Amino acid sequence: MNRTVDVLVVGAGPAGLAAATRLAAAGAGRVEVLERERAAGGVPRHCARPGFGADALGGPLDGPAYARRAVRAALRAGATVRTGVSATGWAGPLTLDLTAPSGLERVRARAVVLATGARERPRSARLVPGSRPAGVLTSGELQRLTAPSRRWREPVGKRAVVVGGEPVARNAVRTLRAAGVEVVAVVAEGRVRRAAFGPVPVLVGTAVAELHGRGRLTGVTVQAGDGRTATLRCDTVVFTGDWIPDHELARAYGLPLVPGTRGPATDGAFRTAEPGVFAVGNLLHGGEPAPVAAAEGRAAADAVLALLDGRPWPTRGVPVETAGPLRWVTPGLLGPVSVPLLVRPERRLVRPLLTVGQDGVVLRRERLDGTLAPWRSVRLPPRWSSGVDLAGGPVVVGAEE
Ligand SMILES: Cc1cc2nc3c(=O)[nH]c(=O)nc-3n(C[C@H](O)[C@H](O)[C@H](O)COP(=O)(O)OP(=O)(O)OC[C@H]3O[C@@H](n4cnc5c(N)ncnc54)[C@H](O)[C@@H]3O)c2cc1C
């Protein structure tokens, strides 16, 4: 079946739904959102605990309620939300091949918004050796297994080890304990606030060296920085954090990716290198909170509307890179309009001195108050990206303590 729509949004998480809501409300025409899972709402759908802002009465909002609210808003604005539909590849510019319950489809759009999110790197991608037993999860998989919306919840196990020290590791510990699972230890390579994990022992400066067990996990060998090893008996291990954008569609189109994030390079208006194709949300940078992803979806809608209005696609911007202990910066390209920069440190930085430079000239230099943590990004307001020479070399964002 061949069809045409005005805007095709791939991914019905917070970012895709927010983009679709604004576009449909602004009269962008036929706005269709595709979701490969059987329900729309993205990752928050599986996070059944507060942490997603507040409801209309100021009460804490959990993930499923946040997801339901986002889906309702998109439908009310007039967008079409289709579930169980996967975008599998490109048939040409702005034309996607889909697999739907009713069969194969080919849909052409005037604009495509990629909002396919991110996932945590599984054990295989982290190159942890050992056999391949059951009981090895990411925290996203753990949330899915224990989601109250599941008709048949699967038993997780009895004794678990959590790998990682970021807030998502704390959530995994809470989820496991709420499911009646004993958490034997948290294993973290970097520095960690032990108190955040309550009574659970935290092994700092330690990595998982091997998994044991056939059929079901029976234990993990951990190795400290000094080389000493120990084997912890457990039937479940949960790998947390370490995000990789779901960038398969972006790569299939040949969109350039940013080395630091592995998400598609966009300018400050979420335009990729391909005219008519936008990218938003965790696809751009991995583990940011849902409101950040939704704000990007809303912001991208303005640029989509400009395109539908016939405004030209700008020529390529100046690439942005990081130097020093910074993991990544977005957007990956800067144009004539100053935009905020989202920066993620590689490690904990106390009152860091941040700089923005181009061709050896420092454009901005400011010491930030407070501490930057590797699990939290810092948003630098638009003044940080002003004064860039569009004909110059890469813009470099650096940090030192
Ligand atoms: C364990 C965990 C706990 C979290 N806790 C919090 C929290 O407490 N508070 C908070 O604010 N944030 C939290 N987050 C982060 C939050 O979930 C994300 O910020 C948010 O979901 C990102 O939105 P997104 O739309 O970019 O991506 P996603 O929510 O990942 O949505 C992307 C959607 O695209 C779909 N998709 C992908 N590829 C295709 C395709 N080819 N065709 C069709 N559909 C496709 C996916 O199925 C998915 O539903 C948590 C995340 C995790 C993993």
Short mmCIF file of C-alpha atoms and ligand atoms in Angstrom, two decimals:
data_model
loop_
_atom_site.label_atom_id
_atom_site.label_comp_id
_atom_site.label_asym_id
_atom_site.label_seq_id
_atom_site.Cartn_x
_atom_site.Cartn_y
_atom_site.Cartn_z
CA MET A 1 0.00 0.00 0.00
CA ASN A 2 1.48 3.38 -1.00
CA ARG A 3 0.31 6.51 0.83
CA THR A 4 1.32 10.13 1.42
CA VAL A 5 1.15 12.09 4.67
CA ASP A 6 2.37 15.54 5.63
CA VAL A 7 4.54 14.54 8.60
CA LEU A 8 5.61 11.04 9.55
CA VAL A 9 6.94 10.76 13.12
CA VAL A 10 8.80 7.52 13.89
CA GLY A 11 8.58 6.65 17.59
CA ALA A 12 5.71 7.45 19.98
CA GLY A 13 7.76 8.26 23.07
CA PRO A 14 7.76 11.66 24.80
CA ALA A 15 9.77 13.31 21.97
CA GLY A 16 7.73 11.99 19.02
CA LEU A 17 4.38 12.58 20.74
CA ALA A 18 5.33 16.14 21.74
CA ALA A 19 6.39 16.93 18.16
CA ALA A 20 3.19 15.42 16.76
CA THR A 21 1.00 17.27 19.27
CA ARG A 22 2.42 20.66 18.37
CA LEU A 23 2.40 19.93 14.63
CA ALA A 24 -1.20 18.68 14.56
CA ALA A 25 -2.39 21.57 16.75
CA ALA A 26 -0.66 24.05 14.41
CA GLY A 27 -2.50 22.63 11.38
CA ALA A 28 0.42 20.78 9.77
CA GLY A 29 -2.03 18.51 7.93
CA ARG A 30 -1.93 14.73 8.26
CA VAL A 31 0.49 13.97 11.09
CA GLU A 32 1.07 10.25 11.64
CA VAL A 33 3.06 8.77 14.53
CA LEU A 34 4.36 5.20 14.29
CA GLU A 35 5.09 2.99 17.29
CA ARG A 36 6.48 -0.52 16.97
CA GLU A 37 5.28 -1.58 20.42
CA ARG A 38 1.66 -2.50 21.00
CA ALA A 39 1.02 0.71 22.96
CA ALA A 40 2.27 4.26 22.52
CA GLY A 41 4.11 6.25 25.20
CA GLY A 42 7.74 5.10 24.89
CA VAL A 43 9.95 4.13 27.81
CA PRO A 44 7.91 5.96 30.54
CA ARG A 45 5.13 3.44 29.91
CA HIS A 46 7.30 0.85 31.69
CA CYS A 47 8.48 3.05 34.61
CA ALA A 48 5.75 2.60 37.19
CA ARG A 49 7.02 5.04 39.82
CA PRO A 50 7.06 8.79 40.32
CA GLY A 51 9.80 10.83 38.65
CA PHE A 52 7.94 12.28 35.69
CA GLY A 53 6.89 15.67 37.06
CA ALA A 54 3.52 16.52 38.54
CA ASP A 55 -0.10 15.96 37.55
CA ALA A 56 -2.70 18.74 37.24
CA LEU A 57 -3.21 18.77 41.03
CA GLY A 58 0.52 18.91 41.77
CA GLY A 59 0.74 15.24 42.76
CA PRO A 60 3.69 13.11 41.59
CA LEU A 61 3.27 11.68 38.12
CA ASP A 62 4.52 8.18 37.35
CA GLY A 63 5.75 6.98 33.95
CA PRO A 64 2.56 5.25 32.73
CA ALA A 65 0.45 8.31 33.67
CA TYR A 66 2.96 10.59 31.92
CA ALA A 67 2.80 8.37 28.82
CA ARG A 68 -1.02 8.27 28.81
CA ARG A 69 -1.15 12.07 29.09
CA ALA A 70 1.25 12.49 26.15
CA VAL A 71 -0.73 10.07 23.96
CA ARG A 72 -4.03 11.79 24.84
CA ALA A 73 -2.57 15.21 23.96
CA ALA A 74 -1.40 13.98 20.53
CA LEU A 75 -4.76 12.40 19.74
CA ARG A 76 -6.68 15.44 20.96
CA ALA A 77 -4.55 17.70 18.75
CA GLY A 78 -5.54 15.57 15.75
CA ALA A 79 -2.47 13.38 15.17
CA THR A 80 -2.90 9.74 14.14
CA VAL A 81 -1.03 7.35 16.46
CA ARG A 82 -0.48 3.87 15.03
CA THR A 83 0.87 1.10 17.26
CA GLY A 84 2.42 -2.22 16.28
CA VAL A 85 3.86 -0.48 13.21
CA SER A 86 7.64 -0.52 12.60
CA ALA A 87 9.54 1.66 10.17
CA THR A 88 11.97 -0.84 8.68
CA GLY A 89 13.87 1.20 6.08
CA TRP A 90 13.91 3.87 3.43
CA ALA A 91 12.51 3.41 -0.08
CA GLY A 92 13.83 6.82 -1.14
CA PRO A 93 14.04 10.41 0.10
CA LEU A 94 11.32 11.02 2.72
CA THR A 95 9.77 7.63 1.93
CA LEU A 96 9.68 4.88 4.55
CA ASP A 97 8.85 1.19 4.36
CA LEU A 98 6.65 0.04 7.23
CA THR A 99 5.58 -3.30 8.62
CA ALA A 100 2.08 -3.09 10.09
CA PRO A 101 -0.30 -5.78 11.38
CA SER A 102 -2.21 -5.36 8.09
CA GLY A 103 0.92 -5.93 5.96
CA LEU A 104 3.65 -3.91 4.29
CA GLU A 105 3.26 -0.21 3.50
CA ARG A 106 5.27 2.48 1.78
CA VAL A 107 4.61 6.00 3.05
CA ARG A 108 5.94 9.23 1.61
CA ALA A 109 5.94 12.38 3.75
CA ARG A 110 6.76 16.04 3.30
CA ALA A 111 8.76 15.85 6.54
CA VAL A 112 10.02 12.92 8.64
CA VAL A 113 10.76 13.25 12.37
CA LEU A 114 12.94 10.47 13.78
CA ALA A 115 12.18 10.01 17.51
CA THR A 116 13.32 6.42 17.99
CA GLY A 117 14.87 6.89 21.44
CA ALA A 118 17.86 5.09 22.98
CA ARG A 119 18.57 1.87 24.82
CA GLU A 120 21.14 0.78 27.36
CA ARG A 121 24.06 -1.16 25.95
CA PRO A 122 23.40 -4.83 26.67
CA ARG A 123 26.01 -7.14 28.15
CA SER A 124 27.19 -8.32 24.70
CA ALA A 125 28.02 -4.77 23.62
CA ARG A 126 29.96 -4.24 26.87
CA LEU A 127 32.11 -7.25 25.96
CA VAL A 128 31.56 -9.03 29.30
CA PRO A 129 32.78 -12.59 28.77
CA GLY A 130 31.13 -15.79 29.98
CA SER A 131 28.24 -18.05 28.99
CA ARG A 132 24.83 -16.71 27.89
CA PRO A 133 22.52 -17.61 30.77
CA ALA A 134 19.05 -16.21 31.48
CA GLY A 135 18.85 -13.49 34.14
CA VAL A 136 21.09 -10.95 32.38
CA LEU A 137 19.13 -7.72 31.88
CA THR A 138 19.40 -4.01 31.22
CA SER A 139 17.38 -1.78 33.56
CA GLY A 140 14.99 -1.01 30.68
CA GLU A 141 14.33 -4.76 30.35
CA LEU A 142 13.90 -5.01 34.13
CA GLN A 143 11.26 -2.23 34.02
CA ARG A 144 9.45 -4.02 31.20
CA LEU A 145 9.49 -7.37 33.03
CA THR A 146 8.11 -5.86 36.23
CA ALA A 147 5.70 -3.32 34.65
CA PRO A 148 2.30 -3.50 36.37
CA SER A 149 0.66 -3.26 32.94
CA ARG A 150 1.95 -6.74 32.05
CA ARG A 151 -0.77 -9.32 32.33
CA TRP A 152 1.69 -12.05 33.33
CA ARG A 153 4.61 -10.60 35.22
CA GLU A 154 7.70 -12.77 34.96
CA PRO A 155 9.62 -13.61 38.12
CA VAL A 156 12.89 -11.66 38.03
CA GLY A 157 14.99 -13.85 40.32
CA LYS A 158 15.97 -14.00 43.99
CA ARG A 159 19.46 -12.45 44.25
CA ALA A 160 20.63 -9.66 41.97
CA VAL A 161 23.74 -7.61 41.22
CA VAL A 162 23.26 -4.15 39.72
CA VAL A 163 26.02 -2.73 37.49
CA GLY A 164 26.35 1.08 37.33
CA GLY A 165 26.25 4.02 39.71
CA GLU A 166 23.92 6.51 38.04
CA PRO A 167 20.32 7.36 39.07
CA VAL A 168 19.06 4.66 36.71
CA ALA A 169 21.03 2.12 38.85
CA ARG A 170 19.25 3.45 41.94
CA ASN A 171 15.92 2.92 40.16
CA ALA A 172 16.94 -0.63 39.31
CA VAL A 173 17.77 -1.31 42.98
CA ARG A 174 14.38 0.11 44.05
CA THR A 175 12.53 -1.91 41.40
CA LEU A 176 14.29 -5.14 42.36
CA ARG A 177 13.68 -4.67 46.07
CA ALA A 178 10.02 -3.80 45.43
CA ALA A 179 9.77 -7.08 43.48
CA GLY A 180 11.12 -8.95 46.51
CA VAL A 181 14.59 -9.53 45.04
CA GLU A 182 17.62 -9.27 47.34
CA VAL A 183 20.21 -6.90 45.86
CA VAL A 184 23.58 -8.46 46.74
CA ALA A 185 25.71 -5.56 45.55
CA VAL A 186 26.00 -2.55 43.27
CA VAL A 187 29.14 -2.73 41.12
CA ALA A 188 30.36 0.64 39.83
CA GLU A 189 33.49 1.49 37.89
CA GLY A 190 33.35 5.24 38.64
CA ARG A 191 32.82 7.26 41.81
CA VAL A 192 29.42 6.75 43.46
CA ARG A 193 27.48 8.28 46.34
CA ARG A 194 27.18 5.11 48.46
CA ALA A 195 24.43 6.59 50.66
CA ALA A 196 22.13 6.77 47.63
CA PHE A 197 21.94 2.97 47.63
CA GLY A 198 20.77 2.61 51.24
CA PRO A 199 21.72 -0.74 52.81
CA VAL A 200 23.00 -2.29 49.56
CA PRO A 201 26.82 -2.78 49.51
CA VAL A 202 28.47 -0.68 46.79
CA LEU A 203 31.73 -1.94 45.23
CA VAL A 204 33.36 1.21 43.86
CA GLY A 205 36.12 1.10 41.24
CA THR A 206 35.01 -2.41 40.31
CA ALA A 207 33.85 -4.00 37.05
CA VAL A 208 32.09 -7.23 36.11
CA ALA A 209 34.75 -9.50 34.63
CA GLU A 210 32.75 -12.65 33.88
CA LEU A 211 29.27 -14.17 34.03
CA HIS A 212 28.73 -17.76 35.18
CA GLY A 213 25.95 -20.29 34.74
CA ARG A 214 24.30 -22.42 32.10
CA GLY A 215 20.59 -21.98 31.58
CA ARG A 216 20.30 -19.52 34.50
CA LEU A 217 22.94 -17.12 35.85
CA THR A 218 24.65 -18.51 38.98
CA GLY A 219 27.11 -15.71 39.71
CA VAL A 220 29.36 -12.92 38.47
CA THR A 221 33.09 -12.43 38.92
CA VAL A 222 33.97 -8.84 39.74
CA GLN A 223 37.40 -7.29 39.48
CA ALA A 224 38.66 -4.28 41.47
CA GLY A 225 41.03 -1.67 40.06
CA ASP A 226 44.00 -3.39 41.79
CA GLY A 227 43.26 -6.64 39.93
CA ARG A 228 41.75 -8.57 42.86
CA THR A 229 38.69 -10.63 41.93
CA ALA A 230 35.71 -12.07 43.81
CA THR A 231 32.70 -14.08 42.70
CA LEU A 232 29.25 -12.96 43.86
CA ARG A 233 26.49 -15.58 43.90
CA CYS A 234 23.38 -14.26 42.11
CA ASP A 235 20.73 -15.35 39.61
CA THR A 236 20.17 -11.88 38.07
CA VAL A 237 22.48 -9.12 36.91
CA VAL A 238 21.17 -5.75 35.72
CA PHE A 239 23.40 -3.56 33.52
CA THR A 240 22.33 0.09 33.78
CA GLY A 241 23.15 3.35 31.97
CA ASP A 242 25.66 3.42 29.06
CA TRP A 243 23.17 4.52 26.41
CA ILE A 244 23.27 3.92 22.71
CA PRO A 245 20.79 5.81 20.50
CA ASP A 246 18.39 3.66 18.45
CA HIS A 247 19.98 5.04 15.30
CA GLU A 248 19.35 2.19 12.83
CA LEU A 249 17.00 4.23 10.61
CA ALA A 250 19.30 7.25 10.72
CA ARG A 251 22.26 5.09 9.72
CA ALA A 252 20.26 3.34 7.01
CA TYR A 253 19.68 6.75 5.43
CA GLY A 254 23.40 7.50 5.71
CA LEU A 255 22.85 10.45 8.05
CA PRO A 256 26.15 11.56 9.63
CA LEU A 257 26.39 10.63 13.32
CA VAL A 258 28.06 12.63 16.11
CA PRO A 259 31.05 10.60 17.42
CA GLY A 260 30.38 11.42 21.11
CA THR A 261 26.70 10.45 21.19
CA ARG A 262 26.35 8.14 18.14
CA GLY A 263 23.10 10.00 17.39
CA PRO A 264 22.49 11.80 14.09
CA ALA A 265 24.13 15.23 13.77
CA THR A 266 21.51 18.00 13.83
CA ASP A 267 21.59 21.77 13.96
CA GLY A 268 19.93 23.76 16.74
CA ALA A 269 16.53 23.30 15.07
CA PHE A 270 16.90 19.48 14.98
CA ARG A 271 17.48 19.38 11.19
CA THR A 272 19.69 16.50 10.05
CA ALA A 273 21.95 16.55 7.00
CA GLU A 274 19.06 15.31 4.82
CA PRO A 275 16.50 17.99 3.80
CA GLY A 276 13.12 17.22 5.37
CA VAL A 277 14.48 14.77 7.98
CA PHE A 278 14.55 15.85 11.65
CA ALA A 279 15.78 13.99 14.74
CA VAL A 280 14.71 14.57 18.37
CA GLY A 281 14.82 13.10 21.86
CA ASN A 282 17.08 10.42 23.23
CA LEU A 283 18.00 9.37 19.69
CA LEU A 284 20.28 12.41 19.82
CA HIS A 285 22.01 11.77 23.13
CA GLY A 286 20.78 8.81 25.16
CA GLY A 287 19.64 9.04 28.77
CA GLU A 288 18.10 12.47 29.25
CA PRO A 289 14.86 12.86 31.28
CA ALA A 290 11.50 12.68 29.50
CA PRO A 291 10.76 16.45 29.76
CA VAL A 292 14.04 17.18 27.91
CA ALA A 293 13.06 14.78 25.10
CA ALA A 294 9.55 16.27 24.93
CA ALA A 295 10.92 19.83 24.83
CA GLU A 296 13.09 18.86 21.85
CA GLY A 297 10.06 17.40 20.06
CA ARG A 298 8.12 20.62 20.59
CA ALA A 299 11.06 22.79 19.48
CA ALA A 300 11.59 20.72 16.32
CA ALA A 301 7.93 21.21 15.36
CA ASP A 302 8.60 24.89 14.70
CA ALA A 303 11.29 24.01 12.15
CA VAL A 304 9.03 21.38 10.56
CA LEU A 305 6.29 24.00 10.17
CA ALA A 306 8.81 26.38 8.54
CA LEU A 307 9.73 23.64 6.05
CA LEU A 308 6.07 22.90 5.27
CA ASP A 309 5.64 26.64 4.76
CA GLY A 310 8.23 26.49 1.98
CA ARG A 311 11.15 28.00 3.86
CA PRO A 312 14.50 26.78 2.47
CA TRP A 313 16.58 24.13 4.22
CA PRO A 314 19.65 25.94 5.54
CA THR A 315 23.09 25.05 4.25
CA ARG A 316 25.19 22.96 6.59
CA GLY A 317 26.36 24.46 9.87
CA VAL A 318 29.72 24.48 11.65
CA PRO A 319 30.49 21.20 13.48
CA VAL A 320 30.73 21.29 17.29
CA GLU A 321 33.25 19.07 19.12
CA THR A 322 34.36 18.50 22.71
CA ALA A 323 37.81 18.66 24.28
CA GLY A 324 38.97 17.63 27.75
CA PRO A 325 36.79 15.66 30.16
CA LEU A 326 33.52 16.11 28.24
CA ARG A 327 31.69 13.11 26.77
CA TRP A 328 29.47 14.90 24.27
CA VAL A 329 27.77 18.10 23.18
CA THR A 330 24.57 18.64 21.21
CA PRO A 331 23.61 20.03 18.75
CA GLY A 332 26.41 18.73 16.56
CA LEU A 333 26.11 21.67 14.15
CA LEU A 334 25.74 25.41 14.72
CA GLY A 335 23.99 27.79 12.32
CA PRO A 336 23.38 31.56 12.27
CA VAL A 337 20.98 31.48 15.26
CA SER A 338 22.49 31.07 18.76
CA VAL A 339 21.04 27.99 20.47
CA PRO A 340 21.53 26.30 23.85
CA LEU A 341 24.27 23.67 24.09
CA LEU A 342 23.65 20.45 26.04
CA VAL A 343 26.93 19.16 27.46
CA ARG A 344 27.66 15.90 29.31
CA PRO A 345 30.88 15.49 31.35
CA GLU A 346 32.94 12.31 31.21
CA ARG A 347 33.49 12.36 34.98
CA ARG A 348 32.59 14.41 38.06
CA LEU A 349 33.88 17.99 37.61
CA VAL A 350 34.00 20.43 40.53
CA ARG A 351 33.42 24.07 39.51
CA PRO A 352 34.78 23.44 36.01
CA LEU A 353 36.02 26.18 33.72
CA LEU A 354 34.13 25.78 30.45
CA THR A 355 35.30 27.33 27.20
CA VAL A 356 33.90 27.66 23.69
CA GLY A 357 36.49 28.32 20.99
CA GLN A 358 36.93 28.29 17.25
CA ASP A 359 40.13 28.29 15.20
CA GLY A 360 42.21 28.91 18.34
CA VAL A 361 40.12 31.92 19.47
CA VAL A 362 38.22 31.68 22.78
CA LEU A 363 34.64 32.90 22.21
CA ARG A 364 33.44 32.30 25.75
CA ARG A 365 35.03 31.26 29.03
CA GLU A 366 33.11 30.85 32.27
CA ARG A 367 33.57 28.98 35.52
CA LEU A 368 30.40 27.12 36.47
CA ASP A 369 29.20 27.03 40.05
CA GLY A 370 28.72 23.60 41.57
CA THR A 371 29.58 20.12 40.43
CA LEU A 372 28.87 18.42 37.11
CA ALA A 373 28.05 14.71 37.32
CA PRO A 374 28.57 12.20 34.51
CA TRP A 375 24.91 11.14 34.63
CA ARG A 376 23.51 14.66 34.25
CA SER A 377 23.89 17.11 31.37
CA VAL A 378 24.37 20.82 31.76
CA ARG A 379 22.47 23.21 29.50
CA LEU A 380 24.46 26.24 28.42
CA PRO A 381 22.18 29.10 27.36
CA PRO A 382 22.30 30.48 23.77
CA ARG A 383 24.89 33.16 24.64
CA TRP A 384 27.47 30.34 24.75
CA SER A 385 27.04 29.69 21.02
CA SER A 386 27.03 33.31 19.86
CA GLY A 387 29.85 34.83 17.83
CA VAL A 388 30.57 31.67 15.83
CA ASP A 389 32.11 32.23 12.36
CA LEU A 390 29.96 30.20 9.97
CA ALA A 391 32.84 30.05 7.49
CA GLY A 392 35.32 28.96 10.20
CA GLY A 393 36.53 25.60 11.51
CA PRO A 394 34.87 23.38 14.14
CA VAL A 395 33.63 24.96 17.36
CA VAL A 396 35.28 23.28 20.36
CA VAL A 397 33.64 23.10 23.80
CA GLY A 398 36.26 22.35 26.45
CA ALA A 399 36.41 21.93 30.23
CA GLU A 400 39.08 21.99 32.90
CA GLU A 401 38.95 22.00 36.70
C1 LIG B 1 14.90 2.58 33.36
C2 LIG B 1 14.60 4.00 33.01
C3 LIG B 1 14.10 4.88 33.97
C4 LIG B 1 13.81 6.23 33.63
N1 LIG B 1 13.29 7.07 34.59
C5 LIG B 1 12.97 8.36 34.26
C6 LIG B 1 12.37 9.24 35.22
O1 LIG B 1 12.14 8.88 36.37
N2 LIG B 1 12.05 10.52 34.83
C7 LIG B 1 12.28 10.96 33.56
O2 LIG B 1 11.95 12.13 33.24
N3 LIG B 1 12.85 10.16 32.64
C8 LIG B 1 13.19 8.87 32.95
N4 LIG B 1 13.76 8.04 32.03
C9 LIG B 1 14.10 8.61 30.72
C10 LIG B 1 12.89 8.70 29.80
O3 LIG B 1 12.27 7.46 29.73
C11 LIG B 1 13.39 9.16 28.43
O4 LIG B 1 13.89 10.46 28.57
C12 LIG B 1 12.30 9.26 27.39
O5 LIG B 1 11.59 8.05 27.29
C13 LIG B 1 12.93 9.60 26.03
O6 LIG B 1 11.91 9.81 25.12
P1 LIG B 1 12.10 9.51 23.57
O7 LIG B 1 10.80 9.84 22.95
O8 LIG B 1 13.30 10.17 23.08
O9 LIG B 1 12.40 7.93 23.47
P2 LIG B 1 11.59 6.65 23.92
O10 LIG B 1 10.76 6.88 25.13
O11 LIG B 1 12.61 5.56 23.96
O12 LIG B 1 10.60 6.40 22.71
C14 LIG B 1 11.05 5.97 21.46
C15 LIG B 1 9.97 5.08 20.86
O13 LIG B 1 10.30 4.81 19.49
C16 LIG B 1 9.88 3.51 19.19
N5 LIG B 1 10.62 3.06 18.00
C17 LIG B 1 11.97 2.92 17.87
N6 LIG B 1 12.29 2.54 16.62
C18 LIG B 1 11.12 2.44 15.94
C19 LIG B 1 10.80 2.09 14.58
N7 LIG B 1 11.76 1.76 13.71
N8 LIG B 1 9.50 2.07 14.20
C20 LIG B 1 8.50 2.40 15.10
N9 LIG B 1 8.77 2.73 16.39
C21 LIG B 1 10.05 2.78 16.80
C22 LIG B 1 10.24 2.73 20.45
O14 LIG B 1 9.48 1.52 20.54
C23 LIG B 1 9.87 3.72 21.54
O15 LIG B 1 8.57 3.54 22.03
C24 LIG B 1 14.04 6.69 32.33
C25 LIG B 1 14.53 5.80 31.35
C26 LIG B 1 14.82 4.47 31.69
C27 LIG B 1 15.32 3.52 30.62
#
